[in-house]
mmCIF file of C-alpha atoms and ligand atoms in Angstrom:
data_model
loop_
_atom_site.group_PDB
_atom_site.id
_atom_site.type_symbol
_atom_site.label_atom_id
_atom_site.label_comp_id
_atom_site.label_asym_id
_atom_site.label_seq_id
_atom_site.Cartn_x
_atom_site.Cartn_y
_atom_site.Cartn_z
ATOM 1 C CA MET D 960 -19.100 23.685 -5.386
ATOM 2 C CA ASP D 961 -16.909 23.375 -8.419
ATOM 3 C CA LEU D 962 -13.758 21.300 -8.323
ATOM 4 C CA GLN D 963 -11.465 24.297 -7.859
ATOM 5 C CA GLN D 964 -13.453 25.446 -4.820
ATOM 6 C CA VAL D 965 -13.432 21.969 -3.310
ATOM 7 C CA ILE D 966 -9.676 21.658 -3.721
ATOM 8 C CA HIS D 967 -9.006 25.114 -2.279
ATOM 9 C CA ARG D 968 -11.418 24.730 0.630
ATOM 10 C CA ARG D 969 -10.253 21.280 1.679
ATOM 11 C CA ARG D 970 -8.269 21.341 4.858
ATOM 12 C CA MET D 971 -7.902 18.981 7.765
ATOM 13 C CA VAL D 972 -10.581 19.697 10.394
ATOM 14 C CA ARG D 973 -9.791 18.483 13.917
ATOM 15 C CA ASN D 974 -12.899 19.422 15.885
ATOM 16 C CA PHE D 975 -16.541 18.549 15.302
ATOM 17 C CA ASP D 976 -19.875 19.655 16.731
ATOM 18 C CA GLY D 977 -21.115 16.119 17.328
ATOM 19 C CA ARG D 978 -24.023 16.146 14.864
ATOM 20 C CA PRO D 979 -24.185 12.872 12.937
ATOM 21 C CA VAL D 980 -23.344 12.549 9.260
ATOM 22 C CA GLU D 981 -26.452 11.680 7.283
ATOM 23 C CA PRO D 982 -26.452 8.064 6.019
ATOM 24 C CA GLU D 983 -26.801 9.102 2.361
ATOM 25 C CA VAL D 984 -23.765 11.354 2.752
ATOM 26 C CA VAL D 985 -21.781 8.475 4.270
ATOM 27 C CA ASP D 986 -22.798 6.418 1.238
ATOM 28 C CA ARG D 987 -21.690 9.173 -1.133
ATOM 29 C CA ILE D 988 -18.293 9.457 0.600
ATOM 30 C CA LEU D 989 -17.727 5.704 0.302
ATOM 31 C CA GLY D 990 -19.158 5.528 -3.214
ATOM 32 C CA ASN D 991 -16.682 8.175 -4.330
ATOM 33 C CA ALA D 992 -13.785 6.433 -2.571
ATOM 34 C CA ILE D 993 -14.173 3.386 -4.803
ATOM 35 C CA ARG D 994 -13.949 5.616 -7.908
ATOM 36 C CA ALA D 995 -10.223 6.026 -7.162
ATOM 37 C CA PRO D 996 -7.762 4.698 -9.720
ATOM 38 C CA SER D 997 -5.871 1.526 -8.873
ATOM 39 C CA ALA D 998 -2.984 -0.339 -10.474
ATOM 40 C CA GLY D 999 -4.330 -3.105 -12.692
ATOM 41 C CA PHE D 1000 -7.737 -2.099 -11.329
ATOM 42 C CA SER D 1001 -6.724 -4.229 -8.367
ATOM 43 C CA GLN D 1002 -8.876 -2.188 -5.946
ATOM 44 C CA GLY D 1003 -7.025 -3.778 -3.063
ATOM 45 C CA TRP D 1004 -8.526 -1.526 -0.462
ATOM 46 C CA GLY D 1005 -10.974 -1.941 2.392
ATOM 47 C CA PHE D 1006 -12.819 0.576 4.537
ATOM 48 C CA LEU D 1007 -13.898 0.012 8.110
ATOM 49 C CA VAL D 1008 -16.797 2.373 8.829
ATOM 50 C CA LEU D 1009 -17.450 3.263 12.455
ATOM 51 C CA ASP D 1010 -20.440 5.444 13.282
ATOM 52 C CA ARG D 1011 -21.994 3.862 16.364
ATOM 53 C CA PRO D 1012 -20.889 5.392 19.669
ATOM 54 C CA ASP D 1013 -19.678 2.061 21.061
ATOM 55 C CA ASP D 1014 -17.658 1.314 17.904
ATOM 56 C CA LEU D 1015 -16.113 4.781 17.993
ATOM 57 C CA ALA D 1016 -15.238 4.284 21.652
ATOM 58 C CA ARG D 1017 -13.611 0.938 20.816
ATOM 59 C CA PHE D 1018 -11.620 2.623 18.043
ATOM 60 C CA TRP D 1019 -10.224 5.291 20.341
ATOM 61 C CA ALA D 1020 -9.571 2.843 23.176
ATOM 62 C CA SER D 1021 -7.642 0.476 20.922
ATOM 63 C CA THR D 1022 -5.605 3.174 19.144
ATOM 64 C CA THR D 1023 -4.718 5.322 22.159
ATOM 65 C CA PRO D 1024 -2.266 4.376 24.923
ATOM 66 C CA PRO D 1025 -3.795 3.848 28.376
ATOM 67 C CA GLY D 1026 -4.290 7.209 30.082
ATOM 68 C CA GLY D 1027 -4.009 9.059 26.762
ATOM 69 C CA GLY D 1028 -6.610 10.873 24.746
ATOM 70 C CA THR D 1029 -7.032 13.953 26.910
ATOM 71 C CA ASP D 1030 -5.006 16.426 24.832
ATOM 72 C CA ALA D 1031 -6.758 19.090 22.728
ATOM 73 C CA TRP D 1032 -6.264 17.152 19.475
ATOM 74 C CA SER D 1033 -7.837 14.022 20.914
ATOM 75 C CA VAL D 1034 -10.741 15.852 22.530
ATOM 76 C CA GLY D 1035 -11.706 17.484 19.230
ATOM 77 C CA MET D 1036 -11.156 14.375 17.119
ATOM 78 C CA ARG D 1037 -13.147 12.184 19.492
ATOM 79 C CA ARG D 1038 -16.195 14.306 18.749
ATOM 80 C CA ALA D 1039 -16.233 13.009 15.171
ATOM 81 C CA PRO D 1040 -19.405 10.970 14.654
ATOM 82 C CA LEU D 1041 -17.832 9.010 11.818
ATOM 83 C CA ILE D 1042 -14.472 7.338 11.351
ATOM 84 C CA VAL D 1043 -13.458 5.493 8.229
ATOM 85 C CA VAL D 1044 -10.306 3.413 8.569
ATOM 86 C CA ALA D 1045 -8.661 2.832 5.191
ATOM 87 C CA LEU D 1046 -6.797 -0.435 4.722
ATOM 88 C CA SER D 1047 -4.707 -1.763 1.858
ATOM 89 C CA SER D 1048 -4.052 -5.321 0.745
ATOM 90 C CA LYS D 1049 -0.663 -6.095 -0.780
ATOM 91 C CA ASP D 1050 -1.860 -9.605 -1.560
ATOM 92 C CA ALA D 1051 -4.631 -8.240 -3.768
ATOM 93 C CA TYR D 1052 -1.960 -6.632 -5.967
ATOM 94 C CA LEU D 1053 0.390 -9.634 -5.996
ATOM 95 C CA ASP D 1054 -2.589 -11.839 -6.927
ATOM 96 C CA ARG D 1055 -3.861 -9.445 -9.602
ATOM 97 C CA TYR D 1056 -0.437 -9.055 -11.239
ATOM 98 C CA ALA D 1057 0.057 -12.846 -11.258
ATOM 99 C CA GLU D 1058 -2.959 -13.091 -13.592
ATOM 100 C CA ALA D 1059 -2.329 -13.974 -17.233
ATOM 101 C CA ASP D 1060 -2.549 -10.415 -18.646
ATOM 102 C CA LYS D 1061 0.136 -9.193 -16.242
ATOM 103 C CA GLY D 1062 2.163 -12.390 -15.798
ATOM 104 C CA TRP D 1063 4.193 -11.629 -12.653
ATOM 105 C CA THR D 1064 3.658 -15.163 -11.417
ATOM 106 C CA ASP D 1065 6.706 -15.024 -9.116
ATOM 107 C CA ARG D 1066 4.833 -12.463 -6.981
ATOM 108 C CA ASP D 1067 8.203 -10.778 -6.445
ATOM 109 C CA GLU D 1068 7.724 -7.533 -4.538
ATOM 110 C CA ALA D 1069 10.918 -6.142 -6.090
ATOM 111 C CA ARG D 1070 8.908 -5.658 -9.292
ATOM 112 C CA TRP D 1071 6.974 -2.823 -7.670
ATOM 113 C CA PRO D 1072 8.654 0.593 -7.901
ATOM 114 C CA VAL D 1073 6.694 1.695 -4.831
ATOM 115 C CA PRO D 1074 3.895 -0.009 -2.853
ATOM 116 C CA TYR D 1075 0.940 0.678 -5.157
ATOM 117 C CA TRP D 1076 -1.396 -0.900 -2.590
ATOM 118 C CA HIS D 1077 -0.789 2.019 -0.231
ATOM 119 C CA ILE D 1078 -0.833 4.590 -3.041
ATOM 120 C CA ASP D 1079 -4.212 3.496 -4.359
ATOM 121 C CA THR D 1080 -5.761 3.462 -0.904
ATOM 122 C CA GLY D 1081 -4.349 6.945 -0.327
ATOM 123 C CA MET D 1082 -5.998 8.103 -3.548
ATOM 124 C CA ALA D 1083 -9.303 6.738 -2.265
ATOM 125 C CA VAL D 1084 -8.777 8.658 0.974
ATOM 126 C CA LEU D 1085 -8.275 11.886 -0.952
ATOM 127 C CA LEU D 1086 -11.537 11.328 -2.825
ATOM 128 C CA MET D 1087 -13.235 10.879 0.541
ATOM 129 C CA LEU D 1088 -11.727 14.125 1.848
ATOM 130 C CA LEU D 1089 -12.812 16.022 -1.265
ATOM 131 C CA THR D 1090 -16.345 14.639 -0.984
ATOM 132 C CA VAL D 1091 -16.428 15.597 2.693
ATOM 133 C CA THR D 1092 -15.504 19.176 1.723
ATOM 134 C CA ASP D 1093 -18.077 19.234 -1.075
ATOM 135 C CA GLU D 1094 -20.732 18.218 1.471
ATOM 136 C CA GLY D 1095 -19.786 21.149 3.724
ATOM 137 C CA LEU D 1096 -18.361 18.720 6.285
ATOM 138 C CA GLY D 1097 -14.879 18.500 7.762
ATOM 139 C CA GLY D 1098 -12.453 15.610 7.859
ATOM 140 C CA CYS D 1099 -8.968 14.777 9.043
ATOM 141 C CA PHE D 1100 -6.724 11.925 7.954
ATOM 142 C CA PHE D 1101 -4.473 10.615 10.669
ATOM 143 C CA GLY D 1102 -2.251 7.647 11.293
ATOM 144 C CA ILE D 1103 -2.682 4.862 13.810
ATOM 145 C CA PRO D 1104 0.552 4.659 15.859
ATOM 146 C CA PRO D 1105 2.546 1.520 14.944
ATOM 147 C CA GLU D 1106 2.394 0.155 18.508
ATOM 148 C CA ARG D 1107 -1.431 0.451 18.437
ATOM 149 C CA LEU D 1108 -1.900 -1.468 15.181
ATOM 150 C CA GLU D 1109 -2.115 -4.892 16.820
ATOM 151 C CA PRO D 1110 -4.640 -3.777 19.469
ATOM 152 C CA PHE D 1111 -6.682 -2.125 16.692
ATOM 153 C CA ARG D 1112 -6.557 -5.268 14.531
ATOM 154 C CA ALA D 1113 -7.584 -7.461 17.436
ATOM 155 C CA GLU D 1114 -10.447 -5.164 18.465
ATOM 156 C CA PHE D 1115 -11.986 -5.135 14.990
ATOM 157 C CA ASP D 1116 -10.905 -8.605 13.823
ATOM 158 C CA VAL D 1117 -8.983 -7.177 10.848
ATOM 159 C CA PRO D 1118 -7.515 -9.897 8.596
ATOM 160 C CA ALA D 1119 -3.713 -10.090 8.505
ATOM 161 C CA ALA D 1120 -3.764 -9.382 4.757
ATOM 162 C CA TYR D 1121 -5.038 -5.844 5.330
ATOM 163 C CA THR D 1122 -2.811 -3.015 6.551
ATOM 164 C CA PRO D 1123 -4.460 0.077 8.023
ATOM 165 C CA ILE D 1124 -2.899 3.066 6.250
ATOM 166 C CA GLY D 1125 -4.773 5.520 8.472
ATOM 167 C CA ALA D 1126 -8.168 6.788 9.506
ATOM 168 C CA VAL D 1127 -10.408 9.655 8.436
ATOM 169 C CA ALA D 1128 -12.426 11.429 11.130
ATOM 170 C CA ILE D 1129 -15.477 13.052 9.579
ATOM 171 C CA GLY D 1130 -18.199 15.330 10.900
ATOM 172 C CA HIS D 1131 -19.720 18.782 10.973
ATOM 173 C CA PRO D 1132 -16.844 21.182 11.592
ATOM 174 C CA ALA D 1133 -16.470 23.115 14.847
ATOM 175 C CA PRO D 1134 -13.835 25.790 15.557
ATOM 176 C CA ASP D 1135 -10.396 24.233 15.725
ATOM 177 C CA ARG D 1136 -6.743 25.097 15.857
ATOM 178 C CA ARG D 1137 -4.966 24.807 12.526
ATOM 179 C CA SER D 1138 -1.929 22.547 12.450
ATOM 180 C CA PRO D 1139 1.300 24.286 13.539
ATOM 181 C CA SER D 1140 2.861 22.521 10.544
ATOM 182 C CA LEU D 1141 1.128 25.069 8.313
ATOM 183 C CA ARG D 1142 3.632 27.690 9.509
ATOM 184 C CA ARG D 1143 6.030 26.007 7.130
ATOM 185 C CA GLY D 1144 4.050 27.647 4.339
ATOM 186 C CA ARG D 1145 3.017 26.036 1.094
ATOM 187 C CA ARG D 1146 5.988 25.394 -1.167
ATOM 188 C CA PRO D 1147 5.569 27.443 -4.331
ATOM 189 C CA VAL D 1148 4.994 25.731 -7.645
ATOM 190 C CA ASP D 1149 8.404 26.847 -8.952
ATOM 191 C CA ASP D 1150 10.068 25.161 -5.977
ATOM 192 C CA VAL D 1151 8.592 21.757 -6.653
ATOM 193 C CA VAL D 1152 8.124 21.695 -10.416
ATOM 194 C CA HIS D 1153 11.087 20.871 -12.626
ATOM 195 C CA ARG D 1154 10.519 21.542 -16.277
ATOM 196 C CA GLY D 1155 12.526 19.625 -18.822
ATOM 197 C CA LYS D 1156 15.380 18.832 -16.427
ATOM 198 C CA TRP D 1157 15.743 18.665 -12.673
ATOM 199 C CA ARG D 1158 18.502 21.244 -12.175
ATOM 200 C CA GLY D 1159 19.633 24.490 -13.757
HETATM 201 C C1 LIG E 318 -0.121 10.861 5.299
HETATM 202 C C2 LIG E 318 -0.686 11.940 6.199
HETATM 203 C C3 LIG E 318 -0.659 11.754 7.570
HETATM 204 C C4 LIG E 318 -1.194 12.727 8.415
HETATM 205 N N1 LIG E 318 -1.231 12.479 9.751
HETATM 206 C C5 LIG E 318 -1.861 13.361 10.552
HETATM 207 C C6 LIG E 318 -2.036 13.064 11.932
HETATM 208 O O1 LIG E 318 -1.631 11.997 12.424
HETATM 209 N N2 LIG E 318 -2.670 13.977 12.700
HETATM 210 C C7 LIG E 318 -3.165 15.148 12.171
HETATM 211 O O2 LIG E 318 -3.757 15.933 12.910
HETATM 212 N N3 LIG E 318 -3.004 15.458 10.866
HETATM 213 C C8 LIG E 318 -2.391 14.598 10.049
HETATM 214 N N4 LIG E 318 -2.243 14.876 8.721
HETATM 215 C C9 LIG E 318 -2.713 16.174 8.193
HETATM 216 C C10 LIG E 318 -1.573 17.144 7.858
HETATM 217 O O3 LIG E 318 -1.050 17.686 9.045
HETATM 218 C C11 LIG E 318 -2.137 18.237 6.948
HETATM 219 O O4 LIG E 318 -2.622 17.652 5.773
HETATM 220 C C12 LIG E 318 -1.089 19.289 6.592
HETATM 221 O O5 LIG E 318 -0.642 19.969 7.740
HETATM 222 C C13 LIG E 318 -1.656 20.306 5.599
HETATM 223 O O6 LIG E 318 -2.820 20.892 6.133
HETATM 224 P P1 LIG E 318 -4.228 20.835 5.377
HETATM 225 O O7 LIG E 318 -4.473 19.414 4.965
HETATM 226 O O8 LIG E 318 -5.228 21.341 6.400
HETATM 227 O O9 LIG E 318 -4.124 21.724 4.176
HETATM 228 C C14 LIG E 318 -1.725 13.928 7.863
HETATM 229 C C15 LIG E 318 -1.731 14.104 6.482
HETATM 230 C C16 LIG E 318 -1.250 13.116 5.664
HETATM 231 C C17 LIG E 318 -1.321 13.322 4.152
#
């Protein structure tokens, strides 16, 4: 597939046929993730890879409220044979930018226009999603509900310095229901692009 095809074909897939993802494909997905750009080449990301049935079960149990997980979304997503949780480390950026070539030794967060640690990890997630599409697989990025973050951290012994920005469910696609959000329609280029000045 060429890049244009990959970009156009990528969409969030929320149901899977249960077949495993081949180990070399998992390696390619992760190998491409770490090609993402990062501020100061900080690379303050981490990826928790879950592909054993008991680990996947622990993921869903820790991120779902008791009695939950029976809705159509959950049923489809729980068929994914692979979940990669993407985590970002703010400390990695504060440490990196306190180095001599950057010189922000005060580690003041106000220096950051936006949290680059989350941005860079999000860029890595997009590279994973594009690789998934290129492999003919399907994937869906989704958030872990705030009230489930502590149970998730405890279950997988995640260090306090790492913040889960979300998870990617990956597998061989099965028929699914597209997100109702898509009814909003894609905003046209002219709506979102401002040439030369914002207004007028
Ligand atoms: C930051 C972010 C969070 C998202 N969270 C969820 C989610 O929790 N559950 C879900 O099913 N899809 C989630 N999505 C997928 C969006 O619904 C989807 O990208 C959007 O509707 C456009 O559809 P497409 O990606 O298939 O083109 C998320 C996407 C992003 C970028």
